């Protein structure tokens, strides 16, 4: 009899894993079966908080559980490649937090293993599955703002400096570009498929050399994109899609619940999703459907899309290195 649900294991009890655990209850085809941490007490506390039946004190024990179908990876960026490859080789499908790796080469390593093992693998760019973002794409595609000429997106929160924190530690891929800049970079990639190199307008670095405020721009023959990420200040965290006939405004675009279409100063259309969870439930449901359908690649965050993210982040990082 065909499977009708997916047993999930969470690898790591990091902060973002809590959101996954909260939202998975809104997915009819998902079952949160286990959690694994490097410390058993951490896994047990996490399991108790979310009514998870199985807790493991090592990632290896988690991956060795034959009842687990899929693994959600919530570790720091620099560990993603090794964690994902280990999970895939253990026969698990994988949903891995973004950015999925810290280099294009590591991404190719993961994709190659996923293809050999014939397992589903996807980068967890949850923003791409939010109904409000999809509505904005629909409006742009339908020509409701005319020709897109300007994209703006910012994402930043004040993060107290500590050279050993996950956000700043260089050995963990620290810096606002990978941690927060992935969101405006990915949002822009939805609407602008240019390969034009970025123009770095501003970069500030923390005492340990990690970037903590980055402002960059893409410019091609038809449009300009202005993107900003920061650990130094609270940014607007909204996105604007400005066209020749109208504008779409998306508050908190990275976790968007709504979007509004303006013609001049007049509100012409509005969409709100009225969802029950934080928004992770949409990507989890998408992953479950692919796994149950025996598909190994998403048609939303495909390997090509993840490659585009990596190419963009890598290009900006090179620009930052030259700047500093």
Short mmCIF file of C-alpha atoms in Angstrom, two decimals:
data_model
loop_
_atom_site.label_atom_id
_atom_site.label_comp_id
_atom_site.label_asym_id
_atom_site.label_seq_id
_atom_site.Cartn_x
_atom_site.Cartn_y
_atom_site.Cartn_z
CA UNK A 1 0.00 0.00 0.00
CA UNK A 2 1.48 3.42 -0.95
CA UNK A 3 2.72 5.64 1.88
CA UNK A 4 0.44 8.55 2.71
CA UNK A 5 2.71 10.44 5.11
CA UNK A 6 6.39 11.23 5.63
CA UNK A 7 8.24 10.56 8.91
CA UNK A 8 10.56 13.50 9.58
CA UNK A 9 13.64 13.75 11.73
CA UNK A 10 15.15 17.11 12.70
CA UNK A 11 18.94 17.30 12.70
CA UNK A 12 19.95 19.93 15.31
CA UNK A 13 17.92 21.76 17.93
CA UNK A 14 18.97 25.22 16.72
CA UNK A 15 16.53 28.15 16.89
CA UNK A 16 15.17 27.69 13.39
CA UNK A 17 14.36 24.04 14.14
CA UNK A 18 11.75 25.29 16.61
CA UNK A 19 9.84 27.01 13.81
CA UNK A 20 9.92 23.84 11.72
CA UNK A 21 8.60 21.80 14.66
CA UNK A 22 5.79 24.30 15.33
CA UNK A 23 4.66 24.49 11.71
CA UNK A 24 4.84 20.83 10.73
CA UNK A 25 1.60 20.18 12.67
CA UNK A 26 -0.22 22.07 9.90
CA UNK A 27 0.94 19.56 7.26
CA UNK A 28 -1.43 16.63 6.80
CA UNK A 29 1.19 14.46 5.09
CA UNK A 30 3.96 15.03 7.64
CA UNK A 31 4.76 13.31 10.92
CA UNK A 32 7.46 14.64 13.24
CA UNK A 33 9.04 11.39 14.36
CA UNK A 34 12.48 12.20 15.83
CA UNK A 35 15.05 14.84 16.68
CA UNK A 36 18.82 14.51 16.98
CA UNK A 37 21.39 16.70 18.71
CA UNK A 38 25.02 16.41 19.69
CA UNK A 39 23.84 16.37 23.33
CA UNK A 40 21.12 13.94 24.39
CA UNK A 41 19.64 16.31 26.98
CA UNK A 42 19.14 18.99 24.32
CA UNK A 43 17.34 16.50 22.06
CA UNK A 44 15.19 15.26 24.94
CA UNK A 45 14.13 18.77 25.96
CA UNK A 46 13.29 19.63 22.37
CA UNK A 47 11.33 16.40 21.98
CA UNK A 48 9.38 17.07 25.16
CA UNK A 49 8.48 20.60 24.01
CA UNK A 50 7.05 19.37 20.71
CA UNK A 51 5.73 15.91 21.65
CA UNK A 52 8.29 14.13 19.47
CA UNK A 53 8.44 10.40 20.29
CA UNK A 54 12.16 9.82 19.65
CA UNK A 55 15.25 11.79 20.73
CA UNK A 56 18.86 10.96 19.85
CA UNK A 57 22.12 12.21 21.33
CA UNK A 58 24.02 12.09 18.05
CA UNK A 59 23.33 12.81 14.40
CA UNK A 60 24.55 9.33 13.52
CA UNK A 61 21.91 7.68 15.70
CA UNK A 62 19.24 9.87 14.13
CA UNK A 63 20.29 8.90 10.60
CA UNK A 64 20.45 5.22 11.52
CA UNK A 65 16.75 5.12 12.45
CA UNK A 66 15.16 3.18 9.61
CA UNK A 67 11.70 4.58 10.39
CA UNK A 68 12.74 8.09 9.34
CA UNK A 69 11.98 9.00 5.73
CA UNK A 70 13.28 12.56 5.59
CA UNK A 71 15.67 14.84 7.46
CA UNK A 72 15.37 18.57 8.05
CA UNK A 73 18.85 20.08 8.55
CA UNK A 74 19.05 23.12 10.85
CA UNK A 75 22.80 23.31 11.55
CA UNK A 76 25.06 26.31 10.70
CA UNK A 77 25.81 26.96 7.00
CA UNK A 78 29.31 25.48 7.01
CA UNK A 79 28.01 22.11 8.23
CA UNK A 80 25.18 21.76 5.70
CA UNK A 81 27.10 19.95 2.98
CA UNK A 82 28.50 17.21 5.22
CA UNK A 83 25.20 16.83 7.10
CA UNK A 84 23.16 16.63 3.89
CA UNK A 85 25.51 14.14 2.26
CA UNK A 86 25.50 11.94 5.38
CA UNK A 87 21.68 11.98 5.44
CA UNK A 88 21.38 11.19 1.73
CA UNK A 89 23.86 8.31 2.02
CA UNK A 90 21.79 7.00 4.93
CA UNK A 91 18.87 6.75 2.52
CA UNK A 92 17.01 9.82 3.75
CA UNK A 93 15.34 12.57 1.75
CA UNK A 94 16.65 16.00 2.71
CA UNK A 95 15.28 19.50 3.28
CA UNK A 96 18.27 21.69 4.14
CA UNK A 97 18.21 25.21 5.55
CA UNK A 98 19.35 28.11 3.42
CA UNK A 99 21.87 29.01 2.30
CA UNK A 100 22.28 25.35 1.52
CA UNK A 101 26.08 25.62 1.35
CA UNK A 102 28.82 28.25 1.48
CA UNK A 103 30.22 27.50 -1.98
CA UNK A 104 28.98 26.40 -5.40
CA UNK A 105 31.36 23.43 -5.22
CA UNK A 106 29.74 22.09 -2.04
CA UNK A 107 26.30 22.42 -3.62
CA UNK A 108 27.43 20.25 -6.54
CA UNK A 109 28.73 17.64 -4.09
CA UNK A 110 25.28 17.40 -2.49
CA UNK A 111 23.40 17.30 -5.80
CA UNK A 112 25.66 14.54 -7.09
CA UNK A 113 25.02 12.39 -4.01
CA UNK A 114 21.26 13.07 -4.14
CA UNK A 115 21.18 11.91 -7.76
CA UNK A 116 23.24 8.78 -7.07
CA UNK A 117 21.15 7.87 -4.02
CA UNK A 118 17.91 8.77 -5.84
CA UNK A 119 16.62 10.82 -2.93
CA UNK A 120 14.70 14.09 -2.80
CA UNK A 121 16.83 17.10 -1.93
CA UNK A 122 15.76 20.74 -1.63
CA UNK A 123 17.08 23.95 -0.18
CA UNK A 124 14.62 25.29 2.39
CA UNK A 125 13.92 28.67 0.80
CA UNK A 126 10.53 28.91 2.49
CA UNK A 127 9.83 32.40 1.14
CA UNK A 128 9.33 30.93 -2.35
CA UNK A 129 6.31 28.97 -1.11
CA UNK A 130 4.47 31.78 0.68
CA UNK A 131 1.08 32.55 -0.90
CA UNK A 132 1.68 36.32 -0.76
CA UNK A 133 4.94 35.97 -2.68
CA UNK A 134 3.26 33.75 -5.24
CA UNK A 135 0.47 36.33 -5.60
CA UNK A 136 3.08 39.04 -6.29
CA UNK A 137 4.65 36.82 -8.96
CA UNK A 138 1.19 36.31 -10.46
CA UNK A 139 0.54 40.06 -10.60
CA UNK A 140 3.91 40.80 -12.23
CA UNK A 141 3.49 37.97 -14.76
CA UNK A 142 0.02 39.24 -15.64
CA UNK A 143 1.45 42.68 -16.40
CA UNK A 144 -0.47 44.44 -13.68
CA UNK A 145 2.45 46.76 -12.84
CA UNK A 146 3.61 47.04 -16.43
CA UNK A 147 7.30 46.49 -17.09
CA UNK A 148 9.32 45.84 -13.93
CA UNK A 149 11.98 48.54 -13.69
CA UNK A 150 13.05 48.56 -10.04
CA UNK A 151 13.24 45.97 -7.25
CA UNK A 152 14.03 46.86 -3.64
CA UNK A 153 14.40 44.44 -0.74
CA UNK A 154 16.01 44.80 2.67
CA UNK A 155 16.45 42.40 5.56
CA UNK A 156 18.28 43.28 8.75
CA UNK A 157 18.05 43.08 12.51
CA UNK A 158 20.47 44.39 15.14
CA UNK A 159 22.71 41.53 16.24
CA UNK A 160 25.04 42.19 19.21
CA UNK A 161 28.60 41.42 18.20
CA UNK A 162 30.28 38.27 19.48
CA UNK A 163 33.09 36.64 17.52
CA UNK A 164 31.92 33.22 18.74
CA UNK A 165 28.20 33.57 17.98
CA UNK A 166 26.66 31.67 15.08
CA UNK A 167 25.88 34.98 13.35
CA UNK A 168 29.45 36.34 13.44
CA UNK A 169 31.80 33.33 13.78
CA UNK A 170 33.87 33.08 10.60
CA UNK A 171 34.31 29.32 10.99
CA UNK A 172 30.51 28.93 10.92
CA UNK A 173 30.06 31.04 7.80
CA UNK A 174 29.23 34.13 9.87
CA UNK A 175 28.21 37.44 8.37
CA UNK A 176 24.97 39.12 7.41
CA UNK A 177 25.25 38.24 3.71
CA UNK A 178 24.85 34.49 4.20
CA UNK A 179 22.57 34.78 7.21
CA UNK A 180 20.23 37.55 6.02
CA UNK A 181 21.36 38.59 2.55
CA UNK A 182 20.16 35.29 1.12
CA UNK A 183 16.60 36.59 1.49
CA UNK A 184 16.83 39.76 -0.65
CA UNK A 185 19.12 37.90 -3.08
CA UNK A 186 16.58 35.10 -3.48
CA UNK A 187 13.64 37.50 -3.71
CA UNK A 188 15.31 39.43 -6.50
CA UNK A 189 16.17 36.19 -8.31
CA UNK A 190 12.44 35.42 -8.57
CA UNK A 191 11.93 38.42 -10.81
CA UNK A 192 15.34 39.18 -12.32
CA UNK A 193 17.27 36.35 -13.93
CA UNK A 194 20.22 38.51 -14.90
CA UNK A 195 23.79 37.22 -14.74
CA UNK A 196 25.09 40.79 -14.42
CA UNK A 197 27.77 41.02 -11.69
CA UNK A 198 26.65 42.94 -8.60
CA UNK A 199 27.80 46.46 -7.87
CA UNK A 200 28.80 46.71 -4.21
CA UNK A 201 27.68 50.06 -2.85
CA UNK A 202 28.57 49.62 0.80
CA UNK A 203 30.15 47.04 3.11
CA UNK A 204 30.95 47.28 6.79
CA UNK A 205 32.81 44.58 8.69
CA UNK A 206 32.88 43.51 12.33
CA UNK A 207 36.16 43.37 14.31
CA UNK A 208 36.68 39.72 13.30
CA UNK A 209 36.22 40.52 9.61
CA UNK A 210 32.65 39.19 9.23
CA UNK A 211 30.46 41.41 7.07
CA UNK A 212 27.75 43.08 9.15
CA UNK A 213 26.16 45.54 6.70
CA UNK A 214 26.06 44.98 2.94
CA UNK A 215 24.28 47.06 0.29
CA UNK A 216 24.50 45.93 -3.33
CA UNK A 217 22.86 46.51 -6.68
CA UNK A 218 22.18 44.71 -9.94
CA UNK A 219 21.68 46.72 -13.11
CA UNK A 220 20.72 45.47 -16.54
CA UNK A 221 19.14 46.99 -19.62
CA UNK A 222 15.60 46.84 -18.23
CA UNK A 223 15.73 47.08 -14.45
CA UNK A 224 17.71 47.98 -11.34
CA UNK A 225 17.69 46.01 -8.07
CA UNK A 226 18.79 47.55 -4.78
CA UNK A 227 19.33 45.01 -1.98
CA UNK A 228 20.45 45.40 1.63
CA UNK A 229 21.25 43.14 4.58
CA UNK A 230 22.49 44.13 8.02
CA UNK A 231 23.42 43.05 11.53
CA UNK A 232 24.02 46.71 12.50
CA UNK A 233 20.48 48.03 12.25
CA UNK A 234 16.83 47.11 11.96
CA UNK A 235 15.95 47.58 8.31
CA UNK A 236 12.52 47.99 6.77
CA UNK A 237 12.47 44.28 5.87
CA UNK A 238 9.98 44.96 3.11
CA UNK A 239 10.14 44.59 -0.65
CA UNK A 240 8.98 46.80 -3.50
CA UNK A 241 8.38 45.79 -7.10
CA UNK A 242 8.14 49.01 -9.09
CA UNK A 243 6.82 48.93 -12.62
CA UNK A 244 5.87 51.38 -15.34
CA UNK A 245 2.17 51.10 -14.41
CA UNK A 246 2.14 50.24 -10.72
CA UNK A 247 3.92 49.07 -7.59
CA UNK A 248 3.66 46.00 -5.36
CA UNK A 249 4.56 46.44 -1.70
CA UNK A 250 5.28 43.38 0.47
CA UNK A 251 5.77 44.02 4.21
CA UNK A 252 8.22 41.62 5.92
CA UNK A 253 8.71 39.95 2.54
CA UNK A 254 10.88 37.14 3.95
CA UNK A 255 7.88 35.83 5.94
CA UNK A 256 5.21 37.65 3.94
CA UNK A 257 1.57 37.28 4.94
CA UNK A 258 0.24 39.93 2.56
CA UNK A 259 0.97 42.08 -0.47
CA UNK A 260 -0.66 45.19 -1.93
CA UNK A 261 -0.80 46.48 -5.50
CA UNK A 262 -0.84 50.25 -6.01
CA UNK A 263 -1.55 52.37 -9.06
CA UNK A 264 0.01 55.67 -8.14
CA UNK A 265 -1.05 56.31 -4.53
CA UNK A 266 -4.28 54.35 -4.89
CA UNK A 267 -4.60 50.80 -3.57
CA UNK A 268 -5.90 48.64 -6.42
CA UNK A 269 -5.62 45.13 -4.97
CA UNK A 270 -4.67 43.38 -1.76
CA UNK A 271 -3.97 39.79 -0.76
CA UNK A 272 -3.63 38.20 2.70
CA UNK A 273 -3.09 34.49 3.29
CA UNK A 274 -4.67 34.09 6.77
CA UNK A 275 -2.41 31.11 7.44
CA UNK A 276 -2.33 29.10 10.66
CA UNK A 277 1.44 28.67 11.09
CA UNK A 278 4.56 30.76 10.64
CA UNK A 279 4.86 29.87 6.95
CA UNK A 280 7.20 26.87 7.02
CA UNK A 281 4.19 24.61 6.51
CA UNK A 282 4.04 25.46 2.80
CA UNK A 283 7.57 24.26 2.01
CA UNK A 284 7.16 21.20 4.27
CA UNK A 285 3.96 20.21 2.46
CA UNK A 286 5.69 20.72 -0.90
CA UNK A 287 8.59 18.50 0.18
CA UNK A 288 6.20 15.81 1.45
CA UNK A 289 4.25 15.77 -1.80
CA UNK A 290 7.44 15.37 -3.82
CA UNK A 291 8.71 12.58 -1.58
CA UNK A 292 5.40 10.69 -1.73
CA UNK A 293 5.35 11.15 -5.51
CA UNK A 294 8.92 9.76 -5.66
CA UNK A 295 10.24 12.98 -7.19
CA UNK A 296 13.87 13.80 -6.44
CA UNK A 297 13.87 17.50 -7.28
CA UNK A 298 11.52 20.39 -6.56
CA UNK A 299 10.02 22.34 -9.43
CA UNK A 300 10.01 25.49 -7.24
CA UNK A 301 13.43 25.48 -5.55
CA UNK A 302 15.12 23.32 -8.15
CA UNK A 303 18.82 22.53 -8.31
CA UNK A 304 19.11 25.31 -10.90
CA UNK A 305 17.51 27.79 -8.49
CA UNK A 306 19.90 26.82 -5.68
CA UNK A 307 22.79 27.15 -8.11
CA UNK A 308 21.61 30.69 -8.91
CA UNK A 309 21.56 31.53 -5.19
CA UNK A 310 25.09 30.21 -4.73
CA UNK A 311 26.42 32.02 -7.79
CA UNK A 312 24.93 35.30 -6.58
CA UNK A 313 26.20 34.95 -3.00
CA UNK A 314 29.63 33.84 -4.21
CA UNK A 315 29.85 36.81 -6.57
CA UNK A 316 28.89 39.27 -3.83
CA UNK A 317 31.37 37.67 -1.40
CA UNK A 318 34.17 38.07 -3.94
CA UNK A 319 33.18 41.70 -4.33
CA UNK A 320 33.27 42.14 -0.54
CA UNK A 321 36.73 40.57 -0.34
CA UNK A 322 38.01 43.05 -2.90
CA UNK A 323 36.29 45.90 -1.10
CA UNK A 324 37.83 45.05 2.27
#
